[in-house]
């Protein structure tokens, strides 16, 4: 190590670290996986450090980092299947009454939730908080996964990160004409995927917190009646890694009552936020009486109630939110 290298490292860190959270959000939007995004950001910083000596300031540090991160994501996505939720596999289940079917391990790549704490900007920048929240909502992330990777990158760089067409072309190593064409195709594809989602309440809205509190109380008390008060009439319910999902409050309540709720005390939930939405980490009481990590649930709250419930049934999700494996 030369005498100058510690100073160079300090300068590199000072110039690049302020962008780590937003780069993590970008990699998550590209991949639909929080764990993959974390790895890709690490690779981005490693590549940036290796090429830092050759960075001559022809572009801003921010656009230089986004160029590295975006191309790291594009390379990583080439051999991978898109990540989906159960509603991306088939329509809502309307067959004979039975427990939801599990998808065999490895058959589907599931979308993952993103803890808000990983990407939340400083509290003294409320506008940035709103932008960060809205750009990682699950409905958007689900839709993005259906775009070809380069179209996805173009849409994110242009419309979420507000890079110019010329800056986007530089980041992707293409032309402004190709960027404009790709953006048009991406917009058209998103329109094909369905109407704009219902306007959601911010997780800081007291009405959203009341809905989350009601949902948690319903599970912890095994109270289907309280769930009925929380869910909208047209609510949907889906959970990974199950193939079947439900549409309509009556159907959702039947499945929860028959196969999920159990007895009072079987479930414990701790409020948090994920993907800019109210959420909770979930614990389930095992046969030995111990409450063990079970996953996380993310709600889509509206003025009329919860319109969508998405449960990520994966114990490994809980530590990502900063909570223990066992209560």
Short mmCIF file of C-alpha atoms in Angstrom, two decimals:
data_model
loop_
_atom_site.label_atom_id
_atom_site.label_comp_id
_atom_site.label_asym_id
_atom_site.label_seq_id
_atom_site.Cartn_x
_atom_site.Cartn_y
_atom_site.Cartn_z
CA UNK A 1 0.00 0.00 0.00
CA UNK A 2 1.43 3.38 -0.94
CA UNK A 3 1.44 6.35 1.43
CA UNK A 4 -1.27 7.98 -0.66
CA UNK A 5 -3.64 5.02 -0.77
CA UNK A 6 -5.34 5.63 2.61
CA UNK A 7 -6.09 9.19 1.50
CA UNK A 8 -7.45 7.91 -1.79
CA UNK A 9 -9.66 5.42 0.02
CA UNK A 10 -10.95 8.16 2.30
CA UNK A 11 -11.74 10.39 -0.67
CA UNK A 12 -13.41 7.51 -2.52
CA UNK A 13 -15.55 6.71 0.50
CA UNK A 14 -16.51 10.34 1.05
CA UNK A 15 -17.53 10.76 -2.59
CA UNK A 16 -19.37 7.47 -3.12
CA UNK A 17 -20.96 6.41 0.19
CA UNK A 18 -23.75 9.05 0.07
CA UNK A 19 -25.18 7.15 -2.93
CA UNK A 20 -25.19 3.65 -1.40
CA UNK A 21 -28.86 3.65 -0.32
CA UNK A 22 -30.20 4.91 -3.63
CA UNK A 23 -28.02 2.45 -5.55
CA UNK A 24 -29.44 -0.34 -3.40
CA UNK A 25 -32.96 0.78 -4.31
CA UNK A 26 -31.97 0.87 -8.00
CA UNK A 27 -30.56 -2.65 -7.92
CA UNK A 28 -33.69 -3.85 -6.13
CA UNK A 29 -35.95 -2.31 -8.77
CA UNK A 30 -33.86 -4.02 -11.43
CA UNK A 31 -33.85 -7.47 -9.81
CA UNK A 32 -36.86 -7.70 -7.49
CA UNK A 33 -34.60 -9.22 -4.84
CA UNK A 34 -33.30 -7.45 -1.75
CA UNK A 35 -30.58 -10.02 -1.18
CA UNK A 36 -29.41 -9.84 -4.81
CA UNK A 37 -29.48 -6.05 -4.67
CA UNK A 38 -27.23 -6.05 -1.62
CA UNK A 39 -24.70 -8.28 -3.41
CA UNK A 40 -24.84 -6.20 -6.59
CA UNK A 41 -24.21 -2.97 -4.71
CA UNK A 42 -21.17 -4.57 -3.10
CA UNK A 43 -19.93 -5.56 -6.56
CA UNK A 44 -20.64 -2.03 -7.82
CA UNK A 45 -18.45 -0.49 -5.12
CA UNK A 46 -15.70 -3.02 -5.70
CA UNK A 47 -15.67 -2.24 -9.43
CA UNK A 48 -15.83 1.49 -8.72
CA UNK A 49 -12.84 1.31 -6.38
CA UNK A 50 -10.82 -0.64 -8.92
CA UNK A 51 -11.47 1.97 -11.62
CA UNK A 52 -11.45 5.03 -9.37
CA UNK A 53 -7.91 6.02 -10.34
CA UNK A 54 -9.08 6.35 -13.95
CA UNK A 55 -12.17 8.37 -13.13
CA UNK A 56 -11.41 11.83 -14.43
CA UNK A 57 -14.61 13.64 -13.59
CA UNK A 58 -15.97 13.67 -17.15
CA UNK A 59 -19.31 12.72 -15.56
CA UNK A 60 -20.68 13.22 -12.07
CA UNK A 61 -19.81 10.65 -9.41
CA UNK A 62 -23.51 9.77 -9.24
CA UNK A 63 -23.94 9.01 -12.95
CA UNK A 64 -20.61 7.13 -12.95
CA UNK A 65 -21.81 4.91 -10.11
CA UNK A 66 -25.17 4.35 -11.81
CA UNK A 67 -23.40 3.31 -14.99
CA UNK A 68 -21.45 0.68 -13.07
CA UNK A 69 -24.46 -0.49 -11.03
CA UNK A 70 -26.83 -0.70 -14.01
CA UNK A 71 -24.41 -2.74 -16.07
CA UNK A 72 -23.64 -5.00 -13.11
CA UNK A 73 -27.39 -5.64 -12.83
CA UNK A 74 -27.81 -6.27 -16.57
CA UNK A 75 -25.03 -8.87 -16.53
CA UNK A 76 -26.49 -10.54 -13.46
CA UNK A 77 -29.98 -10.71 -14.96
CA UNK A 78 -28.98 -12.42 -18.21
CA UNK A 79 -29.20 -16.03 -16.96
CA UNK A 80 -31.99 -15.52 -14.43
CA UNK A 81 -35.75 -16.00 -14.49
CA UNK A 82 -37.89 -13.02 -13.60
CA UNK A 83 -39.14 -12.81 -10.04
CA UNK A 84 -42.90 -13.03 -9.55
CA UNK A 85 -45.67 -13.25 -6.98
CA UNK A 86 -48.38 -15.95 -7.10
CA UNK A 87 -50.68 -13.59 -9.03
CA UNK A 88 -48.05 -13.61 -11.79
CA UNK A 89 -48.45 -17.37 -12.29
CA UNK A 90 -52.21 -17.74 -12.79
CA UNK A 91 -55.59 -16.22 -11.99
CA UNK A 92 -57.20 -16.39 -8.54
CA UNK A 93 -58.12 -19.87 -7.37
CA UNK A 94 -61.83 -20.66 -7.73
CA UNK A 95 -61.84 -24.46 -7.52
CA UNK A 96 -63.05 -26.81 -4.78
CA UNK A 97 -62.23 -26.00 -1.18
CA UNK A 98 -58.72 -27.13 -0.21
CA UNK A 99 -55.56 -25.77 1.32
CA UNK A 100 -53.42 -23.61 -1.01
CA UNK A 101 -50.82 -25.58 -2.98
CA UNK A 102 -47.11 -25.09 -2.44
CA UNK A 103 -44.82 -24.53 -5.43
CA UNK A 104 -41.92 -27.04 -5.40
CA UNK A 105 -38.59 -25.49 -4.37
CA UNK A 106 -36.62 -24.05 -7.27
CA UNK A 107 -39.53 -24.02 -9.71
CA UNK A 108 -40.23 -20.27 -9.37
CA UNK A 109 -38.09 -17.26 -8.52
CA UNK A 110 -40.09 -15.28 -5.98
CA UNK A 111 -40.12 -11.53 -5.55
CA UNK A 112 -38.69 -10.41 -2.21
CA UNK A 113 -39.74 -7.53 0.06
CA UNK A 114 -37.41 -4.61 0.66
CA UNK A 115 -37.08 -3.24 4.22
CA UNK A 116 -37.62 0.52 4.12
CA UNK A 117 -34.75 0.99 6.58
CA UNK A 118 -32.31 -0.15 3.87
CA UNK A 119 -33.07 2.77 1.57
CA UNK A 120 -34.79 5.52 3.58
CA UNK A 121 -33.15 8.91 2.91
CA UNK A 122 -32.39 11.31 5.77
CA UNK A 123 -35.52 12.44 7.59
CA UNK A 124 -34.73 16.08 6.82
CA UNK A 125 -35.53 15.50 3.13
CA UNK A 126 -39.27 14.66 3.06
CA UNK A 127 -39.51 14.95 -0.74
CA UNK A 128 -36.78 12.33 -1.16
CA UNK A 129 -38.59 10.07 1.31
CA UNK A 130 -41.79 10.21 -0.75
CA UNK A 131 -39.94 9.51 -4.01
CA UNK A 132 -38.04 6.60 -2.48
CA UNK A 133 -41.26 5.15 -1.05
CA UNK A 134 -43.30 5.35 -4.25
CA UNK A 135 -40.53 3.98 -6.47
CA UNK A 136 -40.27 0.66 -4.62
CA UNK A 137 -43.93 -0.15 -4.06
CA UNK A 138 -44.66 -3.78 -4.79
CA UNK A 139 -47.11 -3.13 -7.62
CA UNK A 140 -44.41 -1.23 -9.53
CA UNK A 141 -41.69 -3.79 -8.79
CA UNK A 142 -43.97 -6.61 -9.99
CA UNK A 143 -44.69 -4.76 -13.25
CA UNK A 144 -41.03 -3.90 -13.85
CA UNK A 145 -40.06 -7.56 -13.78
CA UNK A 146 -42.14 -8.14 -16.93
CA UNK A 147 -40.02 -5.71 -18.96
CA UNK A 148 -36.89 -6.86 -20.80
CA UNK A 149 -33.91 -5.95 -18.65
CA UNK A 150 -32.63 -3.10 -20.85
CA UNK A 151 -36.10 -1.57 -21.18
CA UNK A 152 -36.41 -1.83 -17.41
CA UNK A 153 -33.12 0.00 -17.01
CA UNK A 154 -34.14 2.72 -19.46
CA UNK A 155 -37.47 3.29 -17.73
CA UNK A 156 -35.85 3.49 -14.30
CA UNK A 157 -33.03 5.77 -15.38
CA UNK A 158 -35.34 8.14 -17.26
CA UNK A 159 -38.53 8.21 -15.19
CA UNK A 160 -37.49 7.27 -11.64
CA UNK A 161 -33.97 8.69 -11.51
CA UNK A 162 -34.65 11.49 -14.01
CA UNK A 163 -31.45 11.11 -16.02
CA UNK A 164 -31.65 12.76 -19.42
CA UNK A 165 -31.86 10.70 -22.60
CA UNK A 166 -28.22 11.56 -23.32
CA UNK A 167 -27.10 10.57 -19.81
CA UNK A 168 -29.06 7.33 -20.04
CA UNK A 169 -27.48 6.54 -23.40
CA UNK A 170 -24.03 7.11 -21.89
CA UNK A 171 -24.83 4.86 -18.91
CA UNK A 172 -26.05 2.05 -21.18
CA UNK A 173 -23.53 2.54 -23.97
CA UNK A 174 -26.18 3.16 -26.61
CA UNK A 175 -27.75 6.04 -28.55
CA UNK A 176 -30.35 8.59 -27.50
CA UNK A 177 -32.61 7.28 -30.26
CA UNK A 178 -32.42 3.79 -28.78
CA UNK A 179 -33.19 5.19 -25.34
CA UNK A 180 -36.27 7.04 -26.60
CA UNK A 181 -37.50 3.97 -28.46
CA UNK A 182 -36.90 1.72 -25.46
CA UNK A 183 -38.75 4.09 -23.17
CA UNK A 184 -41.78 4.14 -25.49
CA UNK A 185 -41.89 0.33 -25.58
CA UNK A 186 -41.48 0.10 -21.80
CA UNK A 187 -44.35 2.51 -21.20
CA UNK A 188 -46.56 0.63 -23.64
CA UNK A 189 -45.81 -2.69 -21.96
CA UNK A 190 -46.63 -1.32 -18.53
CA UNK A 191 -49.97 -0.06 -19.85
CA UNK A 192 -50.71 -3.56 -21.18
CA UNK A 193 -50.07 -5.09 -17.78
CA UNK A 194 -53.07 -3.37 -16.25
CA UNK A 195 -54.54 -0.17 -14.87
CA UNK A 196 -52.76 2.05 -12.39
CA UNK A 197 -53.08 0.66 -8.85
CA UNK A 198 -55.43 2.31 -6.38
CA UNK A 199 -53.83 5.24 -4.59
CA UNK A 200 -52.24 3.89 -1.44
CA UNK A 201 -52.05 5.55 1.95
CA UNK A 202 -48.54 6.38 3.11
CA UNK A 203 -47.35 4.15 5.96
CA UNK A 204 -47.17 7.28 8.14
CA UNK A 205 -50.87 8.01 7.57
CA UNK A 206 -52.82 7.25 10.78
CA UNK A 207 -55.42 5.39 8.71
CA UNK A 208 -52.73 3.07 7.32
CA UNK A 209 -51.34 2.39 10.78
CA UNK A 210 -54.86 1.65 12.07
CA UNK A 211 -55.37 -0.90 9.30
CA UNK A 212 -52.01 -2.54 10.07
CA UNK A 213 -52.81 -2.62 13.79
CA UNK A 214 -56.18 -4.19 13.02
CA UNK A 215 -54.62 -6.83 10.79
CA UNK A 216 -52.04 -7.71 13.44
CA UNK A 217 -54.66 -7.86 16.19
CA UNK A 218 -56.87 -10.11 14.07
CA UNK A 219 -54.09 -12.66 13.65
CA UNK A 220 -52.86 -12.54 17.22
CA UNK A 221 -56.42 -13.00 18.52
CA UNK A 222 -57.48 -15.39 15.73
CA UNK A 223 -60.37 -13.03 15.02
CA UNK A 224 -61.77 -13.37 11.50
CA UNK A 225 -64.42 -10.77 12.31
CA UNK A 226 -61.75 -8.14 12.86
CA UNK A 227 -60.12 -9.12 9.57
CA UNK A 228 -63.45 -8.54 7.85
CA UNK A 229 -63.38 -4.95 9.12
CA UNK A 230 -59.85 -4.41 7.79
CA UNK A 231 -60.14 -5.90 4.29
CA UNK A 232 -61.88 -4.24 1.36
CA UNK A 233 -64.66 -6.16 -0.37
CA UNK A 234 -62.39 -6.66 -3.41
CA UNK A 235 -59.25 -7.50 -1.42
CA UNK A 236 -56.74 -10.05 -2.69
CA UNK A 237 -54.57 -12.42 -0.68
CA UNK A 238 -51.40 -14.12 -1.88
CA UNK A 239 -48.43 -15.75 -0.23
CA UNK A 240 -45.13 -17.11 -1.46
CA UNK A 241 -44.31 -19.93 -2.04
CA UNK A 242 -47.95 -20.91 -2.66
CA UNK A 243 -49.35 -21.18 -6.18
CA UNK A 244 -52.97 -20.42 -5.26
CA UNK A 245 -54.11 -16.92 -4.37
CA UNK A 246 -57.51 -15.52 -3.49
CA UNK A 247 -59.64 -12.63 -4.69
CA UNK A 248 -62.59 -11.13 -2.80
CA UNK A 249 -62.92 -10.58 0.94
CA UNK A 250 -65.24 -13.56 1.51
CA UNK A 251 -62.84 -15.99 -0.19
CA UNK A 252 -59.81 -14.52 1.59
CA UNK A 253 -61.52 -14.80 4.96
CA UNK A 254 -62.53 -18.41 4.33
CA UNK A 255 -58.97 -19.46 3.50
CA UNK A 256 -57.51 -17.59 6.47
CA UNK A 257 -60.12 -18.96 8.87
CA UNK A 258 -59.87 -22.55 7.61
CA UNK A 259 -56.13 -22.92 7.04
CA UNK A 260 -54.16 -20.08 8.62
CA UNK A 261 -55.47 -18.30 11.72
CA UNK A 262 -55.33 -21.20 14.18
CA UNK A 263 -55.81 -20.39 17.86
CA UNK A 264 -55.23 -17.13 19.75
CA UNK A 265 -51.52 -16.76 20.48
CA UNK A 266 -50.35 -18.87 17.54
CA UNK A 267 -49.15 -15.74 15.73
CA UNK A 268 -47.13 -12.72 16.76
CA UNK A 269 -46.45 -9.76 14.47
CA UNK A 270 -44.24 -6.70 14.90
CA UNK A 271 -45.02 -3.57 12.83
CA UNK A 272 -42.46 -2.32 10.32
CA UNK A 273 -42.45 -0.91 6.79
CA UNK A 274 -41.40 -2.49 3.50
CA UNK A 275 -41.55 -1.26 -0.09
CA UNK A 276 -42.95 2.04 1.15
CA UNK A 277 -45.97 0.22 2.62
CA UNK A 278 -47.16 -0.86 6.09
CA UNK A 279 -45.76 -4.27 6.93
CA UNK A 280 -45.05 -6.65 9.79
CA UNK A 281 -42.52 -9.33 10.53
CA UNK A 282 -44.30 -12.54 11.41
CA UNK A 283 -43.63 -15.20 14.06
CA UNK A 284 -45.49 -18.50 14.45
CA UNK A 285 -45.66 -20.63 17.57
CA UNK A 286 -44.04 -24.02 16.94
CA UNK A 287 -45.12 -27.28 18.55
CA UNK A 288 -42.60 -26.69 21.35
CA UNK A 289 -44.33 -23.42 22.20
CA UNK A 290 -41.55 -21.17 20.88
CA UNK A 291 -42.36 -18.24 18.59
CA UNK A 292 -40.08 -18.60 15.58
CA UNK A 293 -39.56 -16.38 12.54
CA UNK A 294 -42.07 -17.14 9.79
CA UNK A 295 -41.68 -14.30 7.27
CA UNK A 296 -43.16 -10.88 6.59
CA UNK A 297 -46.49 -9.51 5.41
CA UNK A 298 -46.93 -6.34 3.34
CA UNK A 299 -50.26 -4.52 3.06
CA UNK A 300 -51.66 -2.17 0.43
CA UNK A 301 -53.78 0.26 2.49
CA UNK A 302 -56.38 2.50 0.87
CA UNK A 303 -58.98 4.89 2.24
CA UNK A 304 -61.53 2.05 1.97
CA UNK A 305 -59.44 -0.63 3.66
CA UNK A 306 -56.65 -3.05 2.77
CA UNK A 307 -56.84 -3.87 -0.94
CA UNK A 308 -54.04 -6.43 -1.06
CA UNK A 309 -52.20 -8.67 1.38
CA UNK A 310 -48.89 -10.22 0.34
CA UNK A 311 -47.24 -12.69 2.71
CA UNK A 312 -43.61 -13.69 2.16
CA UNK A 313 -43.39 -17.05 3.88
CA UNK A 314 -39.63 -17.18 4.38
CA UNK A 315 -38.03 -17.13 7.87
CA UNK A 316 -34.82 -15.66 6.38
CA UNK A 317 -36.71 -12.44 5.64
CA UNK A 318 -37.11 -11.59 9.35
CA UNK A 319 -33.41 -10.95 10.16
CA UNK A 320 -33.21 -8.68 7.09
CA UNK A 321 -35.65 -6.38 8.91
CA UNK A 322 -33.43 -6.37 11.99
CA UNK A 323 -35.48 -8.76 14.11
CA UNK A 324 -34.38 -12.02 15.79
CA UNK A 325 -35.12 -15.55 14.59
CA UNK A 326 -36.82 -16.39 17.89
CA UNK A 327 -38.95 -14.28 20.22
#
